[in-house]
Backbone as XML, in Angstrom:
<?xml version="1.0"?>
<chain id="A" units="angstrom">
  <residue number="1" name="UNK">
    <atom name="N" x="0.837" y="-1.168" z="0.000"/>
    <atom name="CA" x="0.000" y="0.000" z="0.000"/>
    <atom name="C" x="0.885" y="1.235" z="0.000"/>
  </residue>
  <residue number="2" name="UNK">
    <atom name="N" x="0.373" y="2.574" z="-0.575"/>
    <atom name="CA" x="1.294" y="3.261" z="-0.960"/>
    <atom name="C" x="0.440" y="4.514" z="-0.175"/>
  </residue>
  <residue number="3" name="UNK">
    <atom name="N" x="1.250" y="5.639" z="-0.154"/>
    <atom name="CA" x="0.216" y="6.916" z="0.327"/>
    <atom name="C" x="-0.669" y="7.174" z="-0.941"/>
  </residue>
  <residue number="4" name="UNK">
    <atom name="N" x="-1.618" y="7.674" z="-0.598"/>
    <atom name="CA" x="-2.670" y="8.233" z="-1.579"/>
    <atom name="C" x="-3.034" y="6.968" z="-2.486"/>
  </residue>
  <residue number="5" name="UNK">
    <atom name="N" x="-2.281" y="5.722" z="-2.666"/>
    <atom name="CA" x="-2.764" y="4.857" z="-3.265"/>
    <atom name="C" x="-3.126" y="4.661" z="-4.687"/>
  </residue>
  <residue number="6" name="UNK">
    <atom name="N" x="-1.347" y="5.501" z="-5.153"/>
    <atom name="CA" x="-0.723" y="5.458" z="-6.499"/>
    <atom name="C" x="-0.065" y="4.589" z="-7.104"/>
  </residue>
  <residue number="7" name="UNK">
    <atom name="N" x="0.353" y="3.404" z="-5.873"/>
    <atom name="CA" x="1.071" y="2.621" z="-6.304"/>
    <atom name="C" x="2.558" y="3.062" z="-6.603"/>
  </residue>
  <residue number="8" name="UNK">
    <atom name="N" x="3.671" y="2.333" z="-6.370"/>
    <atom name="CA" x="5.046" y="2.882" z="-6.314"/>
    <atom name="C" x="5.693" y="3.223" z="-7.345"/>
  </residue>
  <residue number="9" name="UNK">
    <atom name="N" x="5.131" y="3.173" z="-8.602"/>
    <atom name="CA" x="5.858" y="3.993" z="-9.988"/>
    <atom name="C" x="7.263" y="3.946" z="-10.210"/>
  </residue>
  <residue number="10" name="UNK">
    <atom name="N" x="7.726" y="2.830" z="-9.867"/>
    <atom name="CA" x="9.283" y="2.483" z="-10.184"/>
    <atom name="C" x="9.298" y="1.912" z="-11.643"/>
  </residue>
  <residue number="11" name="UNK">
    <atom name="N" x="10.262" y="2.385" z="-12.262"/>
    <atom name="CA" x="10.829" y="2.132" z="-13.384"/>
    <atom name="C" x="11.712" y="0.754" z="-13.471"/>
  </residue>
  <residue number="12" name="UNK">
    <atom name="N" x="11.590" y="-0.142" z="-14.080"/>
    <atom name="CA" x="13.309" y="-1.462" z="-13.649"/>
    <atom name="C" x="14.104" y="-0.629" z="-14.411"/>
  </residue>
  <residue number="13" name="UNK">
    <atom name="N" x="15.651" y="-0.971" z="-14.111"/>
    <atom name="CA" x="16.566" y="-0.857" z="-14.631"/>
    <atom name="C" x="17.265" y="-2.041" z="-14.893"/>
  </residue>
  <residue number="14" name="UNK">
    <atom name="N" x="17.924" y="-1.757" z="-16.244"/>
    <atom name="CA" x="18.691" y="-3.183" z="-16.638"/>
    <atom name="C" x="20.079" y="-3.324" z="-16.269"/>
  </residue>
  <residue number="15" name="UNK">
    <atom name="N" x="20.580" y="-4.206" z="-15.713"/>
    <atom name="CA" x="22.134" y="-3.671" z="-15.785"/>
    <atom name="C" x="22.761" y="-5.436" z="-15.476"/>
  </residue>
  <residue number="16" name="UNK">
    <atom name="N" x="23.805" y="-5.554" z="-15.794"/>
    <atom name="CA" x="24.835" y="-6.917" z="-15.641"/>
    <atom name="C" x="23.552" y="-7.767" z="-16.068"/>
  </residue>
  <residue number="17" name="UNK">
    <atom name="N" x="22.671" y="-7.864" z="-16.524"/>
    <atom name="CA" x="21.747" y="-9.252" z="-16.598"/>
    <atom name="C" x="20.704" y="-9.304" z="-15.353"/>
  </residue>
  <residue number="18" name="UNK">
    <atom name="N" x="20.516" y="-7.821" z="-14.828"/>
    <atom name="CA" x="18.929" y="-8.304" z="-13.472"/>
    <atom name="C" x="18.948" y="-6.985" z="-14.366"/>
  </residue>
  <residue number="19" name="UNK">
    <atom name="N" x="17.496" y="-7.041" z="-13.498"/>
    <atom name="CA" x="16.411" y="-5.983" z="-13.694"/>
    <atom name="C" x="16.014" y="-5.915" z="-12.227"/>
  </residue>
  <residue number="20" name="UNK">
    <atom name="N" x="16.258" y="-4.431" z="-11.853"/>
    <atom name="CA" x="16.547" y="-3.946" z="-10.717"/>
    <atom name="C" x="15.113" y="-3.035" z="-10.625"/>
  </residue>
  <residue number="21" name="UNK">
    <atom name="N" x="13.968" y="-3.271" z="-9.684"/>
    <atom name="CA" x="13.278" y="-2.678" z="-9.226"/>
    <atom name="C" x="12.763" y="-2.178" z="-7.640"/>
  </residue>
  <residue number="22" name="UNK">
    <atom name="N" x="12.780" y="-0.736" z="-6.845"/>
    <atom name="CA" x="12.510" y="-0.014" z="-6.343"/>
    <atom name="C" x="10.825" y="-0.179" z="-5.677"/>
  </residue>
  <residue number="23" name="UNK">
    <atom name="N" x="11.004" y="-0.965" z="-4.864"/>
    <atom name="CA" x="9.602" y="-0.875" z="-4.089"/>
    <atom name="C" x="9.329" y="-0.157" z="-2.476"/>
  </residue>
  <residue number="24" name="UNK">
    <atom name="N" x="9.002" y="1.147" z="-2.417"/>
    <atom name="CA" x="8.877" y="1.697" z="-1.424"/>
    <atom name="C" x="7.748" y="1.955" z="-1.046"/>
  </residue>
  <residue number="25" name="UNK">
    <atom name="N" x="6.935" y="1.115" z="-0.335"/>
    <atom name="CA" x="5.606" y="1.488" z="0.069"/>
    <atom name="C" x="5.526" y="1.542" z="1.886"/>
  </residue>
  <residue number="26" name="UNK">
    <atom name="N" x="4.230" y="1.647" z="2.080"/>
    <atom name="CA" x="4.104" y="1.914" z="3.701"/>
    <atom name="C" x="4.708" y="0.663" z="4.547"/>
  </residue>
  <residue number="27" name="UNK">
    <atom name="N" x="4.435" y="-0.375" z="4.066"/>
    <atom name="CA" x="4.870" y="-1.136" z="5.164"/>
    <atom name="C" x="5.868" y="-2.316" z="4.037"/>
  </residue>
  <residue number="28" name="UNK">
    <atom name="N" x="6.556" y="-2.864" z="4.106"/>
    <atom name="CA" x="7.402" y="-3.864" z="3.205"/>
    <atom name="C" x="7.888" y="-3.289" z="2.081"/>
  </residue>
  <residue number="29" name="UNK">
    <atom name="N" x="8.494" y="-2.332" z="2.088"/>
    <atom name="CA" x="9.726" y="-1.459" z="1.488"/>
    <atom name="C" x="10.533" y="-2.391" z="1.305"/>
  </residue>
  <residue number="30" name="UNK">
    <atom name="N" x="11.273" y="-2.309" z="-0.408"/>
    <atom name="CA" x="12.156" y="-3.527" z="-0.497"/>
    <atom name="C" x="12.907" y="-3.071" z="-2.329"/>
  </residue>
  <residue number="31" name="UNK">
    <atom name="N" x="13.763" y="-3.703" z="-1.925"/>
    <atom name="CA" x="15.188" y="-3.395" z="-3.510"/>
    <atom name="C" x="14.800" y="-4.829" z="-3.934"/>
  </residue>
  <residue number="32" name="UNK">
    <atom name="N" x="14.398" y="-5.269" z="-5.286"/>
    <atom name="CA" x="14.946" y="-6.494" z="-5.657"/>
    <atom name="C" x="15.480" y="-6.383" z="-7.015"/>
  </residue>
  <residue number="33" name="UNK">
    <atom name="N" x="16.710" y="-7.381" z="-7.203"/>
    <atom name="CA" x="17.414" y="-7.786" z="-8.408"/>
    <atom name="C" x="16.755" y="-8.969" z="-9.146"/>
  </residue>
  <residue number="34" name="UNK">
    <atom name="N" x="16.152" y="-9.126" z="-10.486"/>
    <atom name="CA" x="15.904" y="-10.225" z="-10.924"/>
    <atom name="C" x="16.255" y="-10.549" z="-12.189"/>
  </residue>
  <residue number="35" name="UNK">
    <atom name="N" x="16.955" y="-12.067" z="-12.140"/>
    <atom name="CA" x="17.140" y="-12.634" z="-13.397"/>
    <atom name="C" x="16.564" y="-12.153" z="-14.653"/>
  </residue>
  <residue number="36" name="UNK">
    <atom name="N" x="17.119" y="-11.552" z="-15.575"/>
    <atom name="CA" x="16.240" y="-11.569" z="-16.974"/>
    <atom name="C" x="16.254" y="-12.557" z="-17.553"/>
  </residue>
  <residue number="37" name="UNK">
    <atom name="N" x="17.243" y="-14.241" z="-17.312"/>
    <atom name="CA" x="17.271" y="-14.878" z="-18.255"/>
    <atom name="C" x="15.839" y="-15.680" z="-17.313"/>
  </residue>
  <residue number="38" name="UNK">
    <atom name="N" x="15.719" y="-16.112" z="-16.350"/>
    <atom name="CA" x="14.751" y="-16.688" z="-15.735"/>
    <atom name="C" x="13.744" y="-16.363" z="-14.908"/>
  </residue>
  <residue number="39" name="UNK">
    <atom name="N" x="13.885" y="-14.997" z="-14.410"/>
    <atom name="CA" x="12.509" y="-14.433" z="-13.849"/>
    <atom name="C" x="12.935" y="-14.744" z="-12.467"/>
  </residue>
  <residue number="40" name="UNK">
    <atom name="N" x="14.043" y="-15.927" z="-11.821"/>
    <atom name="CA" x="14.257" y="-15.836" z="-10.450"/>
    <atom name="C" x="14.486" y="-14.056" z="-9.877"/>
  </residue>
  <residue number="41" name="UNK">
    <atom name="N" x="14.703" y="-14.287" z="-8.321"/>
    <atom name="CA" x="15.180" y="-13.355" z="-7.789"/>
    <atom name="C" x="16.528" y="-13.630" z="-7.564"/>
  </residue>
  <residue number="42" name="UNK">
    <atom name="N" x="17.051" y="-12.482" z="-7.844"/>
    <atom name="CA" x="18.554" y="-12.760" z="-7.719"/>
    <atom name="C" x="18.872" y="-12.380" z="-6.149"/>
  </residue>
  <residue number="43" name="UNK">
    <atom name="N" x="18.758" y="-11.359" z="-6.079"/>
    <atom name="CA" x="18.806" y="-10.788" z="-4.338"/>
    <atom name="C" x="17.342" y="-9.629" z="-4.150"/>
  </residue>
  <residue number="44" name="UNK">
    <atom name="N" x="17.330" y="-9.925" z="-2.185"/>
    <atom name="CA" x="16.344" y="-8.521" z="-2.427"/>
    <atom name="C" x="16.788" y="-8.046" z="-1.341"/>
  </residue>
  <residue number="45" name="UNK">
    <atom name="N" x="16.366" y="-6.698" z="-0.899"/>
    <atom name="CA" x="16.625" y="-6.189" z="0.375"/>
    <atom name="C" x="15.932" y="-5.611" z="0.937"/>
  </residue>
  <residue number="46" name="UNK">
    <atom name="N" x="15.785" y="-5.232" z="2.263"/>
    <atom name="CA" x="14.649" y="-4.699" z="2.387"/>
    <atom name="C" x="14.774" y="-3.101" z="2.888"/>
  </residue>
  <residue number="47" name="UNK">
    <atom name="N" x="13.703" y="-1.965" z="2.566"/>
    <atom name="CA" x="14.402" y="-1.269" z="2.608"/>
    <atom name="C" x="13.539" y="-0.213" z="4.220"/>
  </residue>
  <residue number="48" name="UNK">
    <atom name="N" x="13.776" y="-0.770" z="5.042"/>
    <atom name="CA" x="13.007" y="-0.383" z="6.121"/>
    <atom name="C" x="13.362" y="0.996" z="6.162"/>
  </residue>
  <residue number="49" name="UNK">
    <atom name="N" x="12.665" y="2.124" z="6.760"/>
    <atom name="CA" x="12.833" y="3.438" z="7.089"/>
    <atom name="C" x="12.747" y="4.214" z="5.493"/>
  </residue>
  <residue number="50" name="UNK">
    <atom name="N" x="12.386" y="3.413" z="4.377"/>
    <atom name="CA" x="12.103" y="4.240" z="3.495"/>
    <atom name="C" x="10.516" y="4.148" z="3.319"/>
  </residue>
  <residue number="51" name="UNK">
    <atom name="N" x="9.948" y="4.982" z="3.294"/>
    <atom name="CA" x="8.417" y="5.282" z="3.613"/>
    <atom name="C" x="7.905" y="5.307" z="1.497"/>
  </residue>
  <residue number="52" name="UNK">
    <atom name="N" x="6.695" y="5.518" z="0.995"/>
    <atom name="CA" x="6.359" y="5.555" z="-0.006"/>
    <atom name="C" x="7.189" y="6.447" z="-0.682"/>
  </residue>
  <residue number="53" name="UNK">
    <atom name="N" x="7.712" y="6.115" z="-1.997"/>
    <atom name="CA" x="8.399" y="6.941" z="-2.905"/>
    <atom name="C" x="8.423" y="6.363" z="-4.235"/>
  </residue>
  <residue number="54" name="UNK">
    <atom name="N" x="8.536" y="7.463" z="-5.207"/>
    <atom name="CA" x="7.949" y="7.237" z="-6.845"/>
    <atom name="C" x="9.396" y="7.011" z="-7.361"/>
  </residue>
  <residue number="55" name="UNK">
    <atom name="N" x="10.467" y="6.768" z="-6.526"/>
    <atom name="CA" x="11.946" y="6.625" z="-7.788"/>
    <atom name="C" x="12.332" y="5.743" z="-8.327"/>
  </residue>
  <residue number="56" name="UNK">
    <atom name="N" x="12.915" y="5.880" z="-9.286"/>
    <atom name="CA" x="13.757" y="4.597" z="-9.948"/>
    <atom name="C" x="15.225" y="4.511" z="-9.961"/>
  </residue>
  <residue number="57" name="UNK">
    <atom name="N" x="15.831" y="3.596" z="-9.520"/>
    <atom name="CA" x="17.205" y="3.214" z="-9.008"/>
    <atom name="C" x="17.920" y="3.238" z="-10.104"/>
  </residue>
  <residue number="58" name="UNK">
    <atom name="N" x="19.269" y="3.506" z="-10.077"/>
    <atom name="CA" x="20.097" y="3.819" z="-10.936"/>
    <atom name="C" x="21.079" y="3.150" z="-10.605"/>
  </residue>
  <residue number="59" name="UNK">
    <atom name="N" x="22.572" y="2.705" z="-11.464"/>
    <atom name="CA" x="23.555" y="1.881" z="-11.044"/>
    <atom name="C" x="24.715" y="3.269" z="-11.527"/>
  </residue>
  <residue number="60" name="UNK">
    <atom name="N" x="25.500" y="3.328" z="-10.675"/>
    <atom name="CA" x="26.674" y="4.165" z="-10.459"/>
    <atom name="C" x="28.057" y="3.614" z="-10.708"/>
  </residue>
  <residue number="61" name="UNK">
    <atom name="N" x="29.062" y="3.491" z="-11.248"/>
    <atom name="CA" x="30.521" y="2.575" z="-11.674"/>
    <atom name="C" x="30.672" y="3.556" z="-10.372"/>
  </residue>
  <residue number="62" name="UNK">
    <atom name="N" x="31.789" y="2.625" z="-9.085"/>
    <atom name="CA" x="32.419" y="2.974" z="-8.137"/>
    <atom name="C" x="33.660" y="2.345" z="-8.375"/>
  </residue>
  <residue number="63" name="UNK">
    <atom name="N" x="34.682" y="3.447" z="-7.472"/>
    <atom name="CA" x="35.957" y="2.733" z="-7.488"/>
    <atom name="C" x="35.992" y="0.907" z="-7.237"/>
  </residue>
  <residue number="64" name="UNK">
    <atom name="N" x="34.637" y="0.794" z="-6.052"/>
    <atom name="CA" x="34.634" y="-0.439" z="-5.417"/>
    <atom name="C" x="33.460" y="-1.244" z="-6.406"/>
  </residue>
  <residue number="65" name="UNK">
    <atom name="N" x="33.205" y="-1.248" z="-7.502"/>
    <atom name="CA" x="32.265" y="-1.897" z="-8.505"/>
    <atom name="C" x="31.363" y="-0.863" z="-9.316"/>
  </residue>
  <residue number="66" name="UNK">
    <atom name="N" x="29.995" y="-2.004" z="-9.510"/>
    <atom name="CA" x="28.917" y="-0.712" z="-9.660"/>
    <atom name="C" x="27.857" y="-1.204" z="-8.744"/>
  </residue>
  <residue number="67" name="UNK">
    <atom name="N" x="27.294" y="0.248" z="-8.345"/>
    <atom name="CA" x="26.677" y="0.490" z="-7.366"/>
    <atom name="C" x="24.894" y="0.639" z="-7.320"/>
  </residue>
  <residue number="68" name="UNK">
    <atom name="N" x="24.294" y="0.016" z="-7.228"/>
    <atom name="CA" x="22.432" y="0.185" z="-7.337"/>
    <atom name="C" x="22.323" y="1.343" z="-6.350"/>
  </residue>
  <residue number="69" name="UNK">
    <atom name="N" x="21.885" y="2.551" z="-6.732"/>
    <atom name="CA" x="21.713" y="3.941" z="-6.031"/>
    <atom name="C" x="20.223" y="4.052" z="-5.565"/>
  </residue>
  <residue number="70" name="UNK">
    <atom name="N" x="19.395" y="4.288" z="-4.559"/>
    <atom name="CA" x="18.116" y="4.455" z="-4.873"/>
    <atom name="C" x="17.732" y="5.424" z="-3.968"/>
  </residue>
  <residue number="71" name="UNK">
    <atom name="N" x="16.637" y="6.063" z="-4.033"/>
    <atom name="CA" x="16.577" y="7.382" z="-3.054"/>
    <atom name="C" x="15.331" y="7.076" z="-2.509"/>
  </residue>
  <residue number="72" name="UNK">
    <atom name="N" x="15.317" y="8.049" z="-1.821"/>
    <atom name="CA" x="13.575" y="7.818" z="-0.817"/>
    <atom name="C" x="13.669" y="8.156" z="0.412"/>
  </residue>
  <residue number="73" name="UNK">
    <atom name="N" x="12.667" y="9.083" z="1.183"/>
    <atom name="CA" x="12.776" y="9.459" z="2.341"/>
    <atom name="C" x="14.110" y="10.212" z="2.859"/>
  </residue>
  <residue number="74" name="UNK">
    <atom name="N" x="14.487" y="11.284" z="1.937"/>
    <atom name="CA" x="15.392" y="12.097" z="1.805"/>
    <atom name="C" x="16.926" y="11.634" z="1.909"/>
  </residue>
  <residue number="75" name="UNK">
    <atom name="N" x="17.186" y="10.704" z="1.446"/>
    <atom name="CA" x="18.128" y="10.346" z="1.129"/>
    <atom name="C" x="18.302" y="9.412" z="0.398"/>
  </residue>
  <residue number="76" name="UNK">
    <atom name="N" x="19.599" y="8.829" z="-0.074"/>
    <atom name="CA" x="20.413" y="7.748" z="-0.884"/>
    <atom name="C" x="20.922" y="6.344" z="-0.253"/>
  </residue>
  <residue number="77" name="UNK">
    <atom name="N" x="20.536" y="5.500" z="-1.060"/>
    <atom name="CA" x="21.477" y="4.307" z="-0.195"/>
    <atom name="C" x="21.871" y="4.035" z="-1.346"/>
  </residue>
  <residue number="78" name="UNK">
    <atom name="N" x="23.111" y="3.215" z="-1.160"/>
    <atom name="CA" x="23.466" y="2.132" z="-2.262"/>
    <atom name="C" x="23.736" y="0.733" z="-2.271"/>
  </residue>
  <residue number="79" name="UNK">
    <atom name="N" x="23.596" y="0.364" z="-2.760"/>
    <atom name="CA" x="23.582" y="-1.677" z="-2.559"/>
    <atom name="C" x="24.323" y="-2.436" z="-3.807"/>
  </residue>
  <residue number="80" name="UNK">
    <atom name="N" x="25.164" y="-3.001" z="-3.156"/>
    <atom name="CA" x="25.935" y="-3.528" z="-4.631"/>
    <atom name="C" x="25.167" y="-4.687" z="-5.268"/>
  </residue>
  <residue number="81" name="UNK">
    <atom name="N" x="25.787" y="-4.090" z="-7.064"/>
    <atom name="CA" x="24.916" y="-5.171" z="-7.988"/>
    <atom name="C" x="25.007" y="-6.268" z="-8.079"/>
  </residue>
  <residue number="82" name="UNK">
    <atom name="N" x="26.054" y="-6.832" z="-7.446"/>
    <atom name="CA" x="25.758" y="-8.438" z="-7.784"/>
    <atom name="C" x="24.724" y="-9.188" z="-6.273"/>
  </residue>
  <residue number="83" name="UNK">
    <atom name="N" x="25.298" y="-8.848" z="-5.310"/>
    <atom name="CA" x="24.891" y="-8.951" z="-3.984"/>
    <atom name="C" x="23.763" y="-8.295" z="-3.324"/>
  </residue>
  <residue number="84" name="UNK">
    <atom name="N" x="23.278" y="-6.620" z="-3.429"/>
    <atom name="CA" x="22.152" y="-6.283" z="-2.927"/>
    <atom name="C" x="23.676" y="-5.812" z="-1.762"/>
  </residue>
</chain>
C-alpha cells in the first residue's frame, strides 16, 4: 500500500543481466534484483525506514564496482549489484 494509493511507480533498470526494481511502500519497502534470463530473484533487500516513494534506481561505476543507487525518504542508499 502506498500513500494516496498510487502505487510505487518504479521504473526497472537493466544492468549486468537483473532488472533492478525499487519498491517503497508503507509497510514492506524492499530493492529487488531479478534474473532476466529466468525471472528468479537474484537478491532482495529490504528497505526499512524508506516510507512511499515514486523513484527509480540507478547503477553508479564505483571505485569499489557498480553500485544500485536508490533514493527515498530524503536520502540515498546504495547496494551492490551483484549482492544487494
Amino acid at each position: 500500500v502506498t500513500n494516496n494509493e498510487f502505487g510505487s511507480g518504479t521504473s526497472p533498470v537493466i544492468a549486468d543481466g537483473k532488472a533492478i526494481l525499487q519498491r517503497d511502500l508503507k509497510v514492506g519497502s524492499k530493492l529487488l534484483a531479478l534474473d532476466l534470463k529466468t525471472g528468479a530473484v537474484a537478491w532482495e533487500k529490504d528497505r526499512d525506514g524508506f516510507p512511499t516513494s515514486w523513484g527509480s534506481p540507478c547503477v553508479w561505476d564505483t571505485p569499489a564496482g557498480k553500485q544500485v543507487v536508490a533514493a527515498g525518504a530524503y536520502r540515498l542508499k546504495g547496494y551492490d549489484l551483484k549482492t544487494g
